Amino acid sequence: MKKANLLIALVICFTASAQFDNSFGIKAGTNYSKYIADYDTYKRKIGYYVGGFFNIRISDKTSIRPELLLANQGTKTSIEINNDFNIGEPVIAEGEIVSNINQLVILLPVNFRIELIDRLHLELGMQAGYLVKIQEVLKKVPYDPSLEGEKNKFPLSELDRFDFGLNGGLGFEITDRLELNARYGLGLIELNNFYKTSVISLGLGFKI
């Protein structure tokens, strides 16, 4: 009896999916992210994302799209070294200390989509994020170039790992299977008591 009920449920789900033209897909692309804080030492850095989506059709023009993504994002830091930085003491070398803070994050966006014109969709929704890994990579060290490329990991136990925010963007169907996505996401939670996330992303999705 249980097997029969399960089979009936699977048939119903399949029929509903076919009726409303729901679709699965994979997506990947690049992002341009930074921290937003009270001081201007953070700049945008380039990262990437990969994952998949499930498009749930509501009507001919609207749908809901949950996604599961793995993203490399974070920020670039830039600190100017001069005599003022060293509290009046002479510095060994003036210039900028530049580093990338790379975060590996699991993202769960859920967007409401509406077709504005043929093949062009507006996306609005919310997004949860969970931090998996974070490390700093030194890119430029004027007083000691030998340190460039060095990686420093941060202990996850001392950091806020959950993020939540809003996102919005556009999706354009290049073909019936291939689409282009552009999106902006803004974190609403002040992580570690000093920054919020800001991410611009651009990528391609492919319906399976």
PDB file of C-alpha atoms in Angstrom:
ATOM      1  CA  MET A   1       0.000   0.000   0.000  1.00  0.00           C
ATOM      2  CA  LYS A   2       2.820   2.367   0.915  1.00  0.00           C
ATOM      3  CA  LYS A   3       4.573   1.595  -2.370  1.00  0.00           C
ATOM      4  CA  ALA A   4       1.364   2.298  -4.278  1.00  0.00           C
ATOM      5  CA  ASN A   5       0.911   5.633  -2.498  1.00  0.00           C
ATOM      6  CA  LEU A   6       4.515   6.579  -3.234  1.00  0.00           C
ATOM      7  CA  LEU A   7       4.068   5.695  -6.909  1.00  0.00           C
ATOM      8  CA  ILE A   8       0.879   7.792  -7.088  1.00  0.00           C
ATOM      9  CA  ALA A   9       2.678  10.743  -5.453  1.00  0.00           C
ATOM     10  CA  LEU A  10       5.549  10.490  -7.924  1.00  0.00           C
ATOM     11  CA  VAL A  11       3.132  10.387 -10.865  1.00  0.00           C
ATOM     12  CA  ILE A  12       1.297  13.459  -9.527  1.00  0.00           C
ATOM     13  CA  CYS A  13       4.566  15.374  -9.087  1.00  0.00           C
ATOM     14  CA  PHE A  14       5.708  14.435 -12.584  1.00  0.00           C
ATOM     15  CA  THR A  15       2.361  15.405 -14.107  1.00  0.00           C
ATOM     16  CA  ALA A  16       2.337  18.766 -12.291  1.00  0.00           C
ATOM     17  CA  SER A  17       5.894  19.443 -13.375  1.00  0.00           C
ATOM     18  CA  ALA A  18       5.037  18.722 -17.001  1.00  0.00           C
ATOM     19  CA  GLN A  19       1.839  20.808 -16.854  1.00  0.00           C
ATOM     20  CA  PHE A  20       3.525  23.923 -15.471  1.00  0.00           C
ATOM     21  CA  ASP A  21       6.745  23.507 -17.504  1.00  0.00           C
ATOM     22  CA  ASN A  22       9.039  23.463 -14.474  1.00  0.00           C
ATOM     23  CA  SER A  23      12.718  23.105 -15.299  1.00  0.00           C
ATOM     24  CA  PHE A  24      16.043  22.219 -13.732  1.00  0.00           C
ATOM     25  CA  GLY A  25      19.356  23.692 -14.728  1.00  0.00           C
ATOM     26  CA  ILE A  26      22.969  24.409 -13.929  1.00  0.00           C
ATOM     27  CA  LYS A  27      24.648  27.811 -13.807  1.00  0.00           C
ATOM     28  CA  ALA A  28      28.079  29.331 -13.383  1.00  0.00           C
ATOM     29  CA  GLY A  29      29.668  32.736 -13.632  1.00  0.00           C
ATOM     30  CA  THR A  30      31.815  35.420 -12.101  1.00  0.00           C
ATOM     31  CA  ASN A  31      31.164  37.830  -9.262  1.00  0.00           C
ATOM     32  CA  TYR A  32      32.559  41.182  -8.148  1.00  0.00           C
ATOM     33  CA  SER A  33      32.320  41.468  -4.371  1.00  0.00           C
ATOM     34  CA  LYS A  34      33.380  43.662  -1.459  1.00  0.00           C
ATOM     35  CA  TYR A  35      32.752  44.415   2.201  1.00  0.00           C
ATOM     36  CA  ILE A  36      30.737  47.505   3.099  1.00  0.00           C
ATOM     37  CA  ALA A  37      32.088  49.067   6.304  1.00  0.00           C
ATOM     38  CA  ASP A  38      32.530  52.448   7.994  1.00  0.00           C
ATOM     39  CA  TYR A  39      36.066  52.855   6.671  1.00  0.00           C
ATOM     40  CA  ASP A  40      37.257  52.856   3.080  1.00  0.00           C
ATOM     41  CA  THR A  41      39.877  50.104   3.008  1.00  0.00           C
ATOM     42  CA  TYR A  42      37.771  47.563   1.126  1.00  0.00           C
ATOM     43  CA  LYS A  43      37.627  47.286  -2.659  1.00  0.00           C
ATOM     44  CA  ARG A  44      35.905  44.852  -4.995  1.00  0.00           C
ATOM     45  CA  LYS A  45      37.568  41.580  -6.019  1.00  0.00           C
ATOM     46  CA  ILE A  46      36.735  39.059  -8.730  1.00  0.00           C
ATOM     47  CA  GLY A  47      35.442  35.615  -7.778  1.00  0.00           C
ATOM     48  CA  TYR A  48      33.189  32.906  -9.185  1.00  0.00           C
ATOM     49  CA  TYR A  49      30.098  30.815  -8.508  1.00  0.00           C
ATOM     50  CA  VAL A  50      28.757  27.427  -9.660  1.00  0.00           C
ATOM     51  CA  GLY A  51      25.556  25.586  -8.866  1.00  0.00           C
ATOM     52  CA  GLY A  52      22.056  24.733  -9.991  1.00  0.00           C
ATOM     53  CA  PHE A  53      18.476  25.999 -10.034  1.00  0.00           C
ATOM     54  CA  PHE A  54      14.881  24.772 -10.133  1.00  0.00           C
ATOM     55  CA  ASN A  55      12.390  26.998 -11.929  1.00  0.00           C
ATOM     56  CA  ILE A  56       8.831  26.580 -10.568  1.00  0.00           C
ATOM     57  CA  ARG A  57       6.324  27.976 -13.026  1.00  0.00           C
ATOM     58  CA  ILE A  58       3.380  29.877 -11.481  1.00  0.00           C
ATOM     59  CA  SER A  59       1.877  31.273 -14.693  1.00  0.00           C
ATOM     60  CA  ASP A  60       2.940  32.040 -18.244  1.00  0.00           C
ATOM     61  CA  LYS A  61       4.772  35.154 -17.062  1.00  0.00           C
ATOM     62  CA  THR A  62       5.832  34.363 -13.487  1.00  0.00           C
ATOM     63  CA  SER A  63       7.849  31.753 -11.633  1.00  0.00           C
ATOM     64  CA  ILE A  64       9.784  31.128  -8.420  1.00  0.00           C
ATOM     65  CA  ARG A  65      13.417  30.053  -8.699  1.00  0.00           C
ATOM     66  CA  PRO A  66      15.313  28.534  -5.756  1.00  0.00           C
ATOM     67  CA  GLU A  67      19.033  27.996  -6.364  1.00  0.00           C
ATOM     68  CA  LEU A  68      21.912  26.254  -4.610  1.00  0.00           C
ATOM     69  CA  LEU A  69      25.315  27.837  -5.299  1.00  0.00           C
ATOM     70  CA  LEU A  70      28.911  27.531  -4.176  1.00  0.00           C
ATOM     71  CA  ALA A  71      30.605  30.933  -4.439  1.00  0.00           C
ATOM     72  CA  ASN A  72      34.064  32.367  -3.987  1.00  0.00           C
ATOM     73  CA  GLN A  73      33.556  35.955  -2.857  1.00  0.00           C
ATOM     74  CA  GLY A  74      34.942  38.371  -0.270  1.00  0.00           C
ATOM     75  CA  THR A  75      36.845  41.616  -0.661  1.00  0.00           C
ATOM     76  CA  LYS A  76      40.150  43.269  -1.519  1.00  0.00           C
ATOM     77  CA  THR A  77      41.895  45.278   1.203  1.00  0.00           C
ATOM     78  CA  SER A  78      44.142  48.246   0.518  1.00  0.00           C
ATOM     79  CA  ILE A  79      46.059  49.998   3.315  1.00  0.00           C
ATOM     80  CA  GLU A  80      48.396  52.914   2.610  1.00  0.00           C
ATOM     81  CA  ILE A  81      51.704  52.851   4.510  1.00  0.00           C
ATOM     82  CA  ASN A  82      53.347  56.201   5.304  1.00  0.00           C
ATOM     83  CA  ASN A  83      54.756  58.062   8.290  1.00  0.00           C
ATOM     84  CA  ASP A  84      51.269  58.801   9.602  1.00  0.00           C
ATOM     85  CA  PHE A  85      50.458  55.071   9.490  1.00  0.00           C
ATOM     86  CA  ASN A  86      53.528  54.357  11.618  1.00  0.00           C
ATOM     87  CA  ILE A  87      52.688  57.061  14.199  1.00  0.00           C
ATOM     88  CA  GLY A  88      55.488  59.386  13.171  1.00  0.00           C
ATOM     89  CA  GLU A  89      58.218  56.734  13.064  1.00  0.00           C
ATOM     90  CA  PRO A  90      60.138  56.341   9.785  1.00  0.00           C
ATOM     91  CA  VAL A  91      58.772  53.528   7.605  1.00  0.00           C
ATOM     92  CA  ILE A  92      60.891  51.000   5.775  1.00  0.00           C
ATOM     93  CA  ALA A  93      58.953  51.348   2.510  1.00  0.00           C
ATOM     94  CA  GLU A  94      55.998  53.492   1.577  1.00  0.00           C
ATOM     95  CA  GLY A  95      53.131  52.229  -0.540  1.00  0.00           C
ATOM     96  CA  GLU A  96      50.033  50.032  -0.298  1.00  0.00           C
ATOM     97  CA  ILE A  97      49.582  46.704   1.440  1.00  0.00           C
ATOM     98  CA  VAL A  98      47.103  44.861  -0.781  1.00  0.00           C
ATOM     99  CA  SER A  99      45.442  41.550  -0.014  1.00  0.00           C
ATOM    100  CA  ASN A 100      42.438  39.479  -1.073  1.00  0.00           C
ATOM    101  CA  ILE A 101      40.094  38.001   1.503  1.00  0.00           C
ATOM    102  CA  ASN A 102      38.574  34.931  -0.151  1.00  0.00           C
ATOM    103  CA  GLN A 103      35.386  33.450   1.265  1.00  0.00           C
ATOM    104  CA  LEU A 104      33.955  30.114   0.153  1.00  0.00           C
ATOM    105  CA  VAL A 105      30.209  30.405   0.759  1.00  0.00           C
ATOM    106  CA  ILE A 106      27.167  28.181   0.214  1.00  0.00           C
ATOM    107  CA  LEU A 107      24.330  30.366  -1.085  1.00  0.00           C
ATOM    108  CA  LEU A 108      20.595  29.678  -1.232  1.00  0.00           C
ATOM    109  CA  PRO A 109      18.847  32.411  -3.268  1.00  0.00           C
ATOM    110  CA  VAL A 110      15.073  32.270  -3.793  1.00  0.00           C
ATOM    111  CA  ASN A 111      13.804  34.720  -6.415  1.00  0.00           C
ATOM    112  CA  PHE A 112      10.423  35.670  -7.809  1.00  0.00           C
ATOM    113  CA  ARG A 113      10.689  36.082 -11.600  1.00  0.00           C
ATOM    114  CA  ILE A 114       8.383  37.989 -13.913  1.00  0.00           C
ATOM    115  CA  GLU A 115       8.723  38.284 -17.690  1.00  0.00           C
ATOM    116  CA  LEU A 116       8.903  41.982 -18.620  1.00  0.00           C
ATOM    117  CA  ILE A 117       9.098  41.468 -22.360  1.00  0.00           C
ATOM    118  CA  ASP A 118       9.734  38.411 -24.506  1.00  0.00           C
ATOM    119  CA  ARG A 119      12.663  36.439 -22.973  1.00  0.00           C
ATOM    120  CA  LEU A 120      13.607  39.195 -20.486  1.00  0.00           C
ATOM    121  CA  HIS A 121      12.875  38.478 -16.799  1.00  0.00           C
ATOM    122  CA  LEU A 122      13.060  40.645 -13.689  1.00  0.00           C
ATOM    123  CA  GLU A 123      14.278  38.775 -10.579  1.00  0.00           C
ATOM    124  CA  LEU A 124      13.643  39.890  -6.989  1.00  0.00           C
ATOM    125  CA  GLY A 125      14.156  37.870  -3.842  1.00  0.00           C
ATOM    126  CA  MET A 126      16.170  36.964  -0.775  1.00  0.00           C
ATOM    127  CA  GLN A 127      19.281  34.946  -0.119  1.00  0.00           C
ATOM    128  CA  ALA A 128      20.810  32.975   2.743  1.00  0.00           C
ATOM    129  CA  GLY A 129      24.529  32.282   2.929  1.00  0.00           C
ATOM    130  CA  TYR A 130      26.757  30.003   5.011  1.00  0.00           C
ATOM    131  CA  LEU A 131      30.524  30.507   5.298  1.00  0.00           C
ATOM    132  CA  VAL A 132      32.584  27.360   4.652  1.00  0.00           C
ATOM    133  CA  LYS A 133      36.137  28.736   4.448  1.00  0.00           C
ATOM    134  CA  ILE A 134      37.935  32.079   4.622  1.00  0.00           C
ATOM    135  CA  GLN A 135      41.557  33.044   4.069  1.00  0.00           C
ATOM    136  CA  GLU A 136      43.628  36.121   3.264  1.00  0.00           C
ATOM    137  CA  VAL A 137      46.124  36.098   0.378  1.00  0.00           C
ATOM    138  CA  LEU A 138      48.782  38.826   0.439  1.00  0.00           C
ATOM    139  CA  LYS A 139      49.118  40.429  -2.998  1.00  0.00           C
ATOM    140  CA  LYS A 140      51.440  43.394  -2.405  1.00  0.00           C
ATOM    141  CA  VAL A 141      53.742  44.053   0.552  1.00  0.00           C
ATOM    142  CA  PRO A 142      56.076  47.021  -0.125  1.00  0.00           C
ATOM    143  CA  TYR A 143      58.271  46.522   2.952  1.00  0.00           C
ATOM    144  CA  ASP A 144      58.783  42.765   2.320  1.00  0.00           C
ATOM    145  CA  PRO A 145      57.938  41.416  -1.170  1.00  0.00           C
ATOM    146  CA  SER A 146      58.864  37.900  -0.037  1.00  0.00           C
ATOM    147  CA  LEU A 147      55.563  37.800   1.860  1.00  0.00           C
ATOM    148  CA  GLU A 148      53.534  38.240  -1.334  1.00  0.00           C
ATOM    149  CA  GLY A 149      51.450  35.141  -2.056  1.00  0.00           C
ATOM    150  CA  GLU A 150      51.382  34.076   1.596  1.00  0.00           C
ATOM    151  CA  LYS A 151      48.023  32.704   2.788  1.00  0.00           C
ATOM    152  CA  ASN A 152      46.527  33.256   6.233  1.00  0.00           C
ATOM    153  CA  LYS A 153      43.491  31.269   7.349  1.00  0.00           C
ATOM    154  CA  PHE A 154      40.896  32.640   9.776  1.00  0.00           C
ATOM    155  CA  PRO A 155      39.360  30.408  12.483  1.00  0.00           C
ATOM    156  CA  LEU A 156      35.691  29.855  11.624  1.00  0.00           C
ATOM    157  CA  SER A 157      34.780  29.371  15.276  1.00  0.00           C
ATOM    158  CA  GLU A 158      35.448  33.075  15.908  1.00  0.00           C
ATOM    159  CA  LEU A 159      33.427  34.401  12.938  1.00  0.00           C
ATOM    160  CA  ASP A 160      29.776  34.905  11.999  1.00  0.00           C
ATOM    161  CA  ARG A 161      29.086  32.152   9.457  1.00  0.00           C
ATOM    162  CA  PHE A 162      25.438  32.862   8.535  1.00  0.00           C
ATOM    163  CA  ASP A 163      24.453  35.742   6.246  1.00  0.00           C
ATOM    164  CA  PHE A 164      21.089  36.916   4.940  1.00  0.00           C
ATOM    165  CA  GLY A 165      20.258  39.544   2.349  1.00  0.00           C
ATOM    166  CA  LEU A 166      18.232  40.739  -0.609  1.00  0.00           C
ATOM    167  CA  ASN A 167      19.014  40.403  -4.291  1.00  0.00           C
ATOM    168  CA  GLY A 168      17.646  41.512  -7.629  1.00  0.00           C
ATOM    169  CA  GLY A 169      18.586  41.366 -11.258  1.00  0.00           C
ATOM    170  CA  LEU A 170      17.702  40.429 -14.811  1.00  0.00           C
ATOM    171  CA  GLY A 171      17.646  37.186 -16.752  1.00  0.00           C
ATOM    172  CA  PHE A 172      17.649  36.976 -20.538  1.00  0.00           C
ATOM    173  CA  GLU A 173      16.890  33.770 -22.437  1.00  0.00           C
ATOM    174  CA  ILE A 174      19.418  33.616 -25.281  1.00  0.00           C
ATOM    175  CA  THR A 175      17.879  30.335 -26.481  1.00  0.00           C
ATOM    176  CA  ASP A 176      15.239  27.980 -25.074  1.00  0.00           C
ATOM    177  CA  ARG A 177      17.947  26.379 -22.920  1.00  0.00           C
ATOM    178  CA  LEU A 178      20.667  29.009 -22.455  1.00  0.00           C
ATOM    179  CA  GLU A 179      20.187  32.198 -20.443  1.00  0.00           C
ATOM    180  CA  LEU A 180      22.253  35.138 -19.238  1.00  0.00           C
ATOM    181  CA  ASN A 181      21.881  36.355 -15.629  1.00  0.00           C
ATOM    182  CA  ALA A 182      22.981  39.626 -14.006  1.00  0.00           C
ATOM    183  CA  ARG A 183      22.302  40.148 -10.306  1.00  0.00           C
ATOM    184  CA  TYR A 184      23.146  42.345  -7.319  1.00  0.00           C
ATOM    185  CA  GLY A 185      23.036  41.064  -3.737  1.00  0.00           C
ATOM    186  CA  LEU A 186      23.236  43.142  -0.541  1.00  0.00           C
ATOM    187  CA  GLY A 187      23.687  41.608   2.908  1.00  0.00           C
ATOM    188  CA  LEU A 188      21.399  42.838   5.673  1.00  0.00           C
ATOM    189  CA  ILE A 189      23.356  41.383   8.603  1.00  0.00           C
ATOM    190  CA  GLU A 190      26.394  43.207   9.978  1.00  0.00           C
ATOM    191  CA  LEU A 191      28.864  40.328  10.115  1.00  0.00           C
ATOM    192  CA  ASN A 192      31.466  40.238  12.883  1.00  0.00           C
ATOM    193  CA  ASN A 193      30.085  43.615  14.036  1.00  0.00           C
ATOM    194  CA  PHE A 194      31.695  45.653  11.258  1.00  0.00           C
ATOM    195  CA  TYR A 195      30.803  44.770   7.649  1.00  0.00           C
ATOM    196  CA  LYS A 196      28.036  43.783   5.253  1.00  0.00           C
ATOM    197  CA  THR A 197      28.388  41.978   1.933  1.00  0.00           C
ATOM    198  CA  SER A 198      27.906  43.514  -1.524  1.00  0.00           C
ATOM    199  CA  VAL A 199      28.086  41.239  -4.579  1.00  0.00           C
ATOM    200  CA  ILE A 200      27.575  41.872  -8.301  1.00  0.00           C
ATOM    201  CA  SER A 201      27.361  38.681 -10.373  1.00  0.00           C
ATOM    202  CA  LEU A 202      27.160  37.800 -14.054  1.00  0.00           C
ATOM    203  CA  GLY A 203      26.834  34.332 -15.497  1.00  0.00           C
ATOM    204  CA  LEU A 204      25.132  31.762 -17.700  1.00  0.00           C
ATOM    205  CA  GLY A 205      22.461  29.192 -16.911  1.00  0.00           C
ATOM    206  CA  PHE A 206      21.647  26.052 -18.891  1.00  0.00           C
ATOM    207  CA  LYS A 207      18.305  24.215 -18.628  1.00  0.00           C
ATOM    208  CA  ILE A 208      18.640  20.451 -18.515  1.00  0.00           C
TER     209      ILE A 208
END
